Coordinates of C-alpha atoms and ligand atoms in Angstrom, one line a residue:
M1122 CA -2.9 24.5 -19.6
A1123 CA -3.3 24.8 -16.0
P1124 CA -4.8 21.5 -14.8
V1125 CA -7.9 21.8 -13.1
H1126 CA -6.9 21.0 -9.1
Q1127 CA -10.7 19.4 -8.5
H1128 CA -9.1 17.1 -5.6
R1129 CA -10.3 19.2 -2.9
T1130 CA -14.2 19.1 -3.6
H1131 CA -14.1 16.2 -6.1
H1132 CA -11.7 13.7 -4.9
H1133 CA -14.3 11.4 -3.5
R1134 CA -15.9 11.0 -6.6
S1135 CA -12.8 10.6 -8.8
G1136 CA -9.6 9.8 -7.1
G1137 CA -10.1 6.5 -5.6
R1138 CA -11.0 2.8 -6.3
R1139 CA -13.1 2.6 -3.1
L1140 CA -15.9 4.7 -2.3
D1141 CA -15.7 4.1 1.5
L1142 CA -16.9 6.9 4.1
E1143 CA -13.2 8.0 4.5
D1144 CA -13.0 8.9 0.8
A1145 CA -16.2 10.9 0.9
G1146 CA -15.6 13.0 3.6
V1147 CA -12.4 12.9 5.7
M1148 CA -9.6 12.7 3.1
R1149 CA -7.4 15.7 2.5
I1150 CA -5.0 14.6 0.3
P1151 CA -6.3 11.7 -1.9
L1152 CA -4.6 8.7 -3.0
S1153 CA -4.6 9.5 -6.8
S1154 CA -6.4 12.5 -8.5
P1155 CA -6.9 12.6 -12.4
S1156 CA -6.0 15.6 -14.0
I1157 CA -8.9 16.8 -16.1
G1158 CA -8.4 20.3 -17.6
A1159 CA -9.4 22.3 -20.5
L1160 CA -8.2 20.5 -23.3
E1161 CA -10.3 17.8 -22.2
S1162 CA -13.4 19.6 -21.8
A1163 CA -13.0 20.8 -25.3
F1164 CA -12.7 17.4 -26.7
V1165 CA -15.4 15.8 -25.4
S1166 CA -17.4 18.9 -26.0
D1167 CA -16.7 18.5 -29.5
A1168 CA -17.6 14.7 -29.4
M1169 CA -20.7 15.2 -27.9
S1170 CA -21.9 18.1 -30.5
S1171 CA -20.4 16.1 -33.0
G1172 CA -23.1 13.4 -32.5
W1173 CA -20.4 10.8 -32.5
I1174 CA -21.0 9.4 -28.7
S1175 CA -21.0 5.2 -29.1
G1176 CA -18.2 3.2 -30.0
S1177 CA -17.2 4.7 -33.1
G1178 CA -15.5 7.6 -34.6
P1179 CA -13.3 10.3 -35.0
Y1180 CA -11.8 10.7 -31.6
L1181 CA -11.7 6.7 -31.1
D1182 CA -9.4 6.5 -34.5
R1183 CA -7.6 9.5 -33.3
F1184 CA -6.8 7.8 -29.9
Q1185 CA -5.6 4.4 -30.9
R1186 CA -3.3 5.7 -33.6
G1187 CA -2.1 8.0 -31.1
I1188 CA -1.6 4.8 -28.7
A1189 CA -0.3 2.7 -31.9
R1190 CA 2.1 5.6 -32.8
L1191 CA 3.7 5.9 -28.7
T1192 CA 3.9 2.0 -28.7
G1193 CA 5.1 1.4 -31.9
R1194 CA 2.2 -0.8 -32.3
R1195 CA 0.3 -1.9 -35.7
H1196 CA -2.7 -2.2 -34.1
V1197 CA -4.7 -0.9 -31.3
L1198 CA -8.0 -1.4 -30.2
A1199 CA -9.8 1.0 -27.9
V1200 CA -12.1 -0.6 -25.0
S1201 CA -14.1 -0.2 -22.3
S1202 CA -11.7 -1.0 -19.5
G1203 CA -8.5 -2.4 -19.1
T1204 CA -9.8 -5.4 -17.7
A1205 CA -11.9 -6.4 -20.9
A1206 CA -8.9 -5.7 -22.7
L1207 CA -7.1 -8.9 -20.8
E1208 CA -10.2 -10.6 -21.0
L1209 CA -10.3 -9.8 -24.9
A1210 CA -6.2 -10.9 -25.2
L1211 CA -6.9 -14.2 -23.6
R1212 CA -9.7 -15.3 -25.7
A1213 CA -8.1 -14.2 -28.8
L1214 CA -4.9 -16.3 -27.6
G1215 CA -8.0 -18.9 -27.7
V1216 CA -7.1 -19.2 -24.0
G1217 CA -10.6 -21.6 -22.1
P1218 CA -11.5 -24.2 -19.8
G1219 CA -8.6 -26.7 -18.9
D1220 CA -5.7 -24.3 -19.6
E1221 CA -3.7 -22.6 -17.3
V1222 CA -2.3 -19.1 -17.6
I1223 CA 0.9 -17.8 -15.5
V1224 CA 0.4 -14.7 -13.6
P1225 CA 2.4 -12.7 -11.2
A1226 CA 1.2 -13.7 -7.2
L1227 CA 1.4 -9.6 -6.6
T1228 CA -1.1 -7.4 -8.8
F1229 CA -4.4 -5.8 -8.8
V1230 CA -6.8 -8.7 -9.3
S1231 CA -7.5 -8.4 -12.8
P1232 CA -5.2 -10.5 -14.5
A1233 CA -6.1 -13.5 -12.2
A1234 CA -10.1 -12.5 -12.5
T1235 CA -9.9 -12.5 -16.4
V1236 CA -8.6 -15.9 -16.6
R1237 CA -10.9 -17.2 -14.5
T1238 CA -13.6 -15.7 -16.4
V1239 CA -12.5 -17.2 -19.7
G1240 CA -12.9 -20.6 -17.4
A1241 CA -8.9 -21.1 -17.2
T1242 CA -6.9 -21.7 -13.8
P1243 CA -4.2 -18.7 -12.7
V1244 CA -1.2 -19.9 -11.8
M1245 CA 1.0 -17.6 -10.0
C1246 CA 4.3 -17.1 -10.0
D1247 CA 6.2 -15.2 -7.3
I1248 CA 7.9 -11.8 -8.0
T1249 CA 11.5 -11.0 -8.1
P1250 CA 13.1 -9.3 -5.2
Q1251 CA 15.2 -7.0 -7.1
D1252 CA 12.5 -5.6 -9.0
W1253 CA 9.1 -6.9 -7.7
T1254 CA 7.8 -8.1 -11.6
I1255 CA 7.4 -11.5 -12.1
D1256 CA 10.5 -14.1 -11.6
P1257 CA 11.0 -15.4 -15.2
A1258 CA 13.2 -18.5 -13.7
L1259 CA 10.3 -19.5 -11.7
A1260 CA 7.6 -18.7 -14.3
A1261 CA 9.7 -21.4 -16.4
S1262 CA 9.7 -24.1 -13.8
L1263 CA 5.6 -23.6 -13.8
V1264 CA 5.2 -23.9 -17.3
T1265 CA 3.3 -27.2 -18.0
D1266 CA 1.3 -29.0 -21.0
R1267 CA -1.6 -27.0 -20.3
T1268 CA 0.3 -23.2 -20.0
R1269 CA -1.1 -21.1 -22.6
A1270 CA 0.2 -17.8 -21.8
I1271 CA 1.9 -15.7 -19.6
I1272 CA 0.2 -12.5 -18.0
A1273 CA 3.3 -10.2 -17.1
V1274 CA 2.4 -7.6 -15.2
D1275 CA 4.6 -3.8 -15.0
L1276 CA 4.1 -3.7 -11.2
L1277 CA 3.5 -0.1 -10.2
G1278 CA 5.2 1.3 -13.4
H1279 CA 8.4 -1.2 -13.4
P1280 CA 9.0 -3.0 -16.8
C1281 CA 9.4 -6.9 -16.8
D1282 CA 12.6 -8.7 -17.8
F1283 CA 10.9 -9.5 -21.3
D1284 CA 14.0 -10.6 -23.0
R1285 CA 13.8 -13.6 -20.4
L1286 CA 10.0 -13.9 -20.6
S1287 CA 10.1 -14.2 -24.4
E1288 CA 12.6 -17.2 -24.3
L1289 CA 10.0 -19.2 -22.3
G1290 CA 8.1 -19.9 -25.7
V1291 CA 4.6 -19.3 -24.2
P1292 CA 2.4 -16.9 -25.5
L1293 CA 3.0 -13.6 -23.7
I1294 CA 0.2 -10.8 -22.5
E1295 CA 1.7 -7.5 -21.4
D1296 CA -0.2 -5.9 -18.4
A1297 CA 0.9 -2.5 -18.5
A1298 CA -2.0 -0.9 -17.1
Q1299 CA -0.1 0.9 -14.5
A1300 CA 3.1 1.4 -16.6
H1301 CA 2.6 4.6 -18.9
G1302 CA 5.6 6.0 -20.3
A1303 CA 8.0 3.6 -18.6
G1304 CA 10.5 1.5 -20.9
Y1305 CA 12.3 -1.7 -21.0
K1306 CA 15.9 -1.6 -22.8
G1307 CA 14.9 1.4 -25.1
S1308 CA 11.5 0.3 -26.2
P1309 CA 8.5 1.5 -24.3
T1310 CA 6.3 -0.8 -22.3
G1311 CA 2.5 -1.4 -23.9
S1312 CA 5.1 -2.7 -26.7
F1313 CA 6.0 -6.3 -25.6
G1314 CA 4.3 -9.5 -25.9
N1315 CA 1.7 -11.2 -28.5
I1316 CA -1.0 -8.7 -27.0
S1317 CA 0.1 -5.8 -24.5
I1318 CA -2.9 -4.0 -22.9
F1319 CA -3.2 -0.4 -20.7
S1320 CA -6.0 0.7 -18.3
F1321 CA -7.1 4.2 -18.4
H1322 CA -9.0 4.0 -15.4
S1323 CA -9.2 7.5 -13.0
N1324 CA -6.3 6.4 -10.9
K1325 CA -4.5 5.2 -13.8
T1326 CA -1.2 7.9 -14.9
I1327 CA -3.3 8.4 -18.2
S1328 CA -6.9 8.6 -18.3
T1329 CA -10.3 8.6 -19.8
G1330 CA -12.3 7.7 -16.7
E1331 CA -12.6 4.1 -17.5
G1332 CA -11.0 2.6 -20.3
G1333 CA -8.3 0.6 -21.8
C1334 CA -6.9 -0.6 -24.9
A1335 CA -5.2 -3.7 -26.2
G1336 CA -2.4 -3.8 -28.8
T1337 CA -0.6 -6.1 -31.2
D1338 CA 1.3 -6.7 -34.1
D1339 CA -0.3 -9.8 -35.3
D1340 CA -3.0 -9.2 -37.9
E1341 CA -5.0 -12.1 -37.1
L1342 CA -4.6 -11.7 -33.3
A1343 CA -6.2 -8.1 -34.1
D1344 CA -8.7 -9.4 -36.4
R1345 CA -10.1 -11.9 -33.7
M1346 CA -9.9 -8.7 -31.0
R1347 CA -12.1 -6.7 -33.3
I1348 CA -14.5 -9.5 -33.7
I1349 CA -14.7 -10.4 -30.0
A1350 CA -15.3 -6.9 -28.8
N1351 CA -17.9 -6.0 -31.4
H1352 CA -21.0 -8.9 -30.9
G1353 CA -18.7 -11.7 -32.8
M1354 CA -19.2 -9.6 -35.9
R1355 CA -17.1 -8.9 -38.6
P1356 CA -17.7 -5.4 -40.1
E1357 CA -18.0 -7.0 -43.4
R1358 CA -20.9 -8.7 -42.9
R1359 CA -23.3 -7.6 -40.7
Y1360 CA -25.4 -9.5 -38.4
W1361 CA -23.4 -12.8 -39.4
H1362 CA -21.8 -14.0 -35.8
E1363 CA -19.1 -16.6 -36.2
V1364 CA -18.0 -16.3 -32.4
V1365 CA -20.0 -15.4 -28.9
G1366 CA -18.8 -11.6 -28.9
H1367 CA -19.2 -8.9 -26.2
N1368 CA -19.7 -5.3 -26.6
M1369 CA -16.4 -4.2 -25.0
R1370 CA -16.0 -0.9 -27.1
M1371 CA -15.0 2.5 -26.0
T1372 CA -17.1 5.5 -26.8
N1373 CA -15.9 8.2 -29.0
V1374 CA -16.7 10.4 -26.0
T1375 CA -14.1 8.7 -23.7
A1376 CA -11.5 8.8 -26.6
A1377 CA -12.3 12.4 -26.8
I1378 CA -10.9 12.3 -23.0
G1379 CA -8.0 9.9 -23.9
A1380 CA -7.0 12.1 -27.2
A1381 CA -6.5 15.2 -25.0
Q1382 CA -4.5 13.0 -22.5
L1383 CA -2.1 11.7 -25.1
E1384 CA -1.4 15.4 -25.4
R1385 CA -0.5 15.5 -22.2
W1386 CA 1.5 12.1 -22.1
D1387 CA 5.0 13.8 -21.4
E1388 CA 3.5 16.1 -19.0
L1389 CA 1.6 13.8 -16.8
T1390 CA 3.9 10.9 -17.0
A1391 CA 6.8 13.5 -15.9
R1392 CA 5.3 15.2 -12.8
R1393 CA 3.9 12.2 -11.6
N1394 CA 7.5 10.9 -11.7
A1395 CA 8.6 14.1 -9.8
V1396 CA 6.0 13.6 -7.1
A1397 CA 7.9 9.8 -6.4
D1398 CA 11.2 11.7 -6.7
R1399 CA 10.4 14.2 -4.1
Y1400 CA 9.3 11.5 -1.9
R1401 CA 12.5 9.6 -2.7
S1402 CA 14.6 12.6 -1.6
S1403 CA 12.9 13.9 1.3
I1404 CA 11.9 10.7 3.2
A1405 CA 15.0 10.7 5.6
D1406 CA 14.1 7.7 8.1
D1407 CA 16.3 4.7 7.6
A1408 CA 13.1 2.6 8.4
V1409 CA 11.3 3.4 5.3
G1410 CA 12.3 1.3 1.9
H1411 CA 11.6 2.3 -1.5
R1412 CA 10.8 0.6 -4.7
P1413 CA 13.9 -1.8 -6.4
I1414 CA 14.4 -0.3 -9.7
A1415 CA 16.5 -3.0 -12.1
P1416 CA 19.3 -1.6 -13.9
W1417 CA 17.6 -2.5 -17.2
A1418 CA 14.5 -0.8 -16.4
R1419 CA 12.9 2.9 -17.3
Y1420 CA 10.8 3.0 -14.1
S1421 CA 7.9 5.8 -14.8
C1422 CA 6.0 5.6 -11.3
W1423 CA 2.2 5.1 -10.7
L1424 CA 1.5 5.0 -7.2
H1425 CA 5.2 6.0 -4.9
P1426 CA 5.1 2.7 -2.6
V1427 CA 7.2 2.6 0.8
T1428 CA 8.2 -0.6 2.9
V1429 CA 7.7 0.7 6.9
P1430 CA 7.4 -1.4 9.8
D1431 CA 3.8 -1.7 11.4
R1432 CA 2.6 -1.0 8.0
D1433 CA -1.2 -1.4 9.2
E1434 CA -1.2 0.7 12.1
L1435 CA 1.5 3.4 9.9
V1436 CA -1.5 3.4 7.3
G1437 CA -4.2 3.9 10.0
E1438 CA -2.4 6.7 11.4
L1439 CA -1.9 8.6 8.1
R1440 CA -5.6 7.9 6.9
S1441 CA -6.8 9.0 10.5
G1442 CA -4.9 12.6 9.6
G1443 CA -6.8 12.4 6.2
I1444 CA -3.8 11.1 4.1
D1445 CA -5.3 8.5 1.8
A1446 CA -2.3 6.4 2.3
R1447 CA -2.9 2.7 1.5
A1448 CA -1.9 -0.6 2.2
I1449 CA -1.0 -2.7 -1.2
W1450 CA -3.4 -5.4 -2.3
P1451 CA -2.8 -8.8 -0.6
S1452 CA -1.0 -11.4 -2.6
L1453 CA -3.2 -13.6 -4.7
P1454 CA -2.1 -16.7 -2.6
E1455 CA -4.1 -15.4 0.3
L1456 CA -7.4 -15.2 -1.5
P1457 CA -9.2 -18.4 -1.2
L1458 CA -10.7 -17.7 -4.3
Y1459 CA -7.3 -18.5 -6.1
A1460 CA -6.1 -21.1 -3.8
D1461 CA -6.2 -24.2 -6.5
G1462 CA -3.5 -22.0 -8.4
V1463 CA -0.7 -22.3 -6.1
R1464 CA 2.1 -24.6 -7.2
L1465 CA 4.8 -22.9 -5.3
P1466 CA 5.1 -20.7 -2.5
C1467 CA 5.5 -16.6 -3.1
P1468 CA 7.4 -15.4 -0.2
V1469 CA 8.7 -12.4 -2.3
A1470 CA 5.2 -11.1 -3.0
A1471 CA 3.8 -11.9 0.6
E1472 CA 6.8 -10.4 2.2
V1473 CA 5.9 -6.8 -0.3
S1474 CA 2.2 -7.1 0.5
A1475 CA 2.5 -7.3 4.1
S1476 CA 5.0 -4.5 4.2
T1477 CA 4.6 -2.1 1.5
A1478 CA 2.0 1.2 1.4
W1479 CA 1.3 3.5 -1.1
L1480 CA 2.0 7.0 -0.5
P1481 CA -0.6 9.6 -2.4
T1482 CA 0.7 10.3 -6.0
W1483 CA -0.8 12.1 -8.9
S1484 CA 0.6 14.5 -11.3
H1485 CA -0.8 18.0 -10.2
M1486 CA -0.1 17.0 -6.3
P1487 CA 1.5 20.2 -4.8
E1488 CA 4.7 20.2 -3.2
E1489 CA 3.0 21.3 -0.3
D1490 CA 0.9 18.0 0.1
T1491 CA 4.0 16.2 -0.7
K1492 CA 5.8 17.7 2.4
T1493 CA 2.5 16.8 4.7
V1494 CA 2.6 13.1 3.4
V1495 CA 6.3 12.9 4.6
Q1496 CA 6.0 14.9 7.9
A1497 CA 3.1 12.7 9.0
L1498 CA 5.2 9.6 7.8
H1499 CA 8.2 10.9 9.8
D1500 CA 6.1 11.6 12.9
A1501 CA 4.2 8.4 12.9
L1502 CA 7.4 6.6 12.6
A1503 CA 9.3 8.5 15.1
K1504 CA 6.1 8.1 17.8
R1505 CA 6.7 4.3 17.4
G1506 CA 10.4 4.8 18.2
H1507 CA 11.9 3.7 14.7
Ligands
LIG1295 C1 -6.0 -1.3 -13.1 C2 -5.5 -2.3 -13.6 C3 -6.1 -3.0 -14.3 C4 -7.4 -3.0 -14.8 O1 -8.0 -2.3 -15.4 P1 -9.3 -1.5 -15.3 O2 -9.5 -0.3 -16.1 O3 -9.8 -0.6 -13.9 O4 -10.4 -2.6 -15.7 C5 -5.6 -4.5 -14.8 N1 -4.3 -4.7 -14.2 C6 -3.6 -4.1 -13.9 C7 -2.3 -4.5 -13.0 C8 -4.4 -2.6 -13.3 O5 -3.5 -2.4 -12.3

């Protein structure tokens, strides 16, 4: 099935996280763009005409079973977002006020924000220079009698060192939001920790527009998550509420998009990785560094990161040329909101944060677009004498 090349006209609505003016009009090559095609449309149309449009139905069952099969999880619960899945995981593990949760110092904000949402303190742990994921030795040194969990983020598609993290004896949440199709020592990402989560936001590799899921092999945790995500209500006892719940359900219509994307899992992950491989093999400038990959990792690229000199100027130049390159997030210790969780300096996260930019990466990105990006990068570097 041919993916829809919708970015030329519609990327301002679907491709990026921020809806700024540049995204709305000027960007010729978006940072990311979902691949929505005929199968997604057919499944959504089927879901609509079936009348199953809210938080239960055949596509939800199919989507949850599909993720469970791919990750080998006993239970998978589809929810409204990756952020909701993280909050659900924390609440199911009983994390609350006074508790600490160790999070990587470089990540999209959700792990820290959800820890704060449940009333606990996110404690930042630096990443390793070898793979840019949370450093297990440093994490060990941050464990206190208040530590209730670790959130390990498979950063930009690179798995964490789960053997070493599981040795710490602290409940583990795997945040695989950016790591569809990656793996660690023979097992897929999304299968690690007491609970693992995915996001299916439109800029993620597998997308439902908005959406997420939480998986576990633990019957009790699964039960608790189902109850919290469904108004604090047991399915077999209607309107009797034992805990304060939420409505975090994914709709059957959204799951229909997901069921179609699951059929295309291998295609969508492989094509995204092919774009990353093109970048690696065609960027010739020695001033450009690529993401380190550990020998034990099966990496699956989300957005291709490059480390470059004069990062902000370089990104500005690419952007003014219509290329939606972006600076990576600030490291969490730089955000005043989370300053109370800084126990140790996080120099690796600060360094990666200051020097790294993402290049546009999406599954159906034409080869000519990658060439345009590489040429623009080479030109911008040459202009600065690198
Ligand atoms: C995208 C992302 C999330 C949040 O997912 P949403 O579906 O956007 O709420 C959480 N963690 C990480 C690491 C992410 O990249």
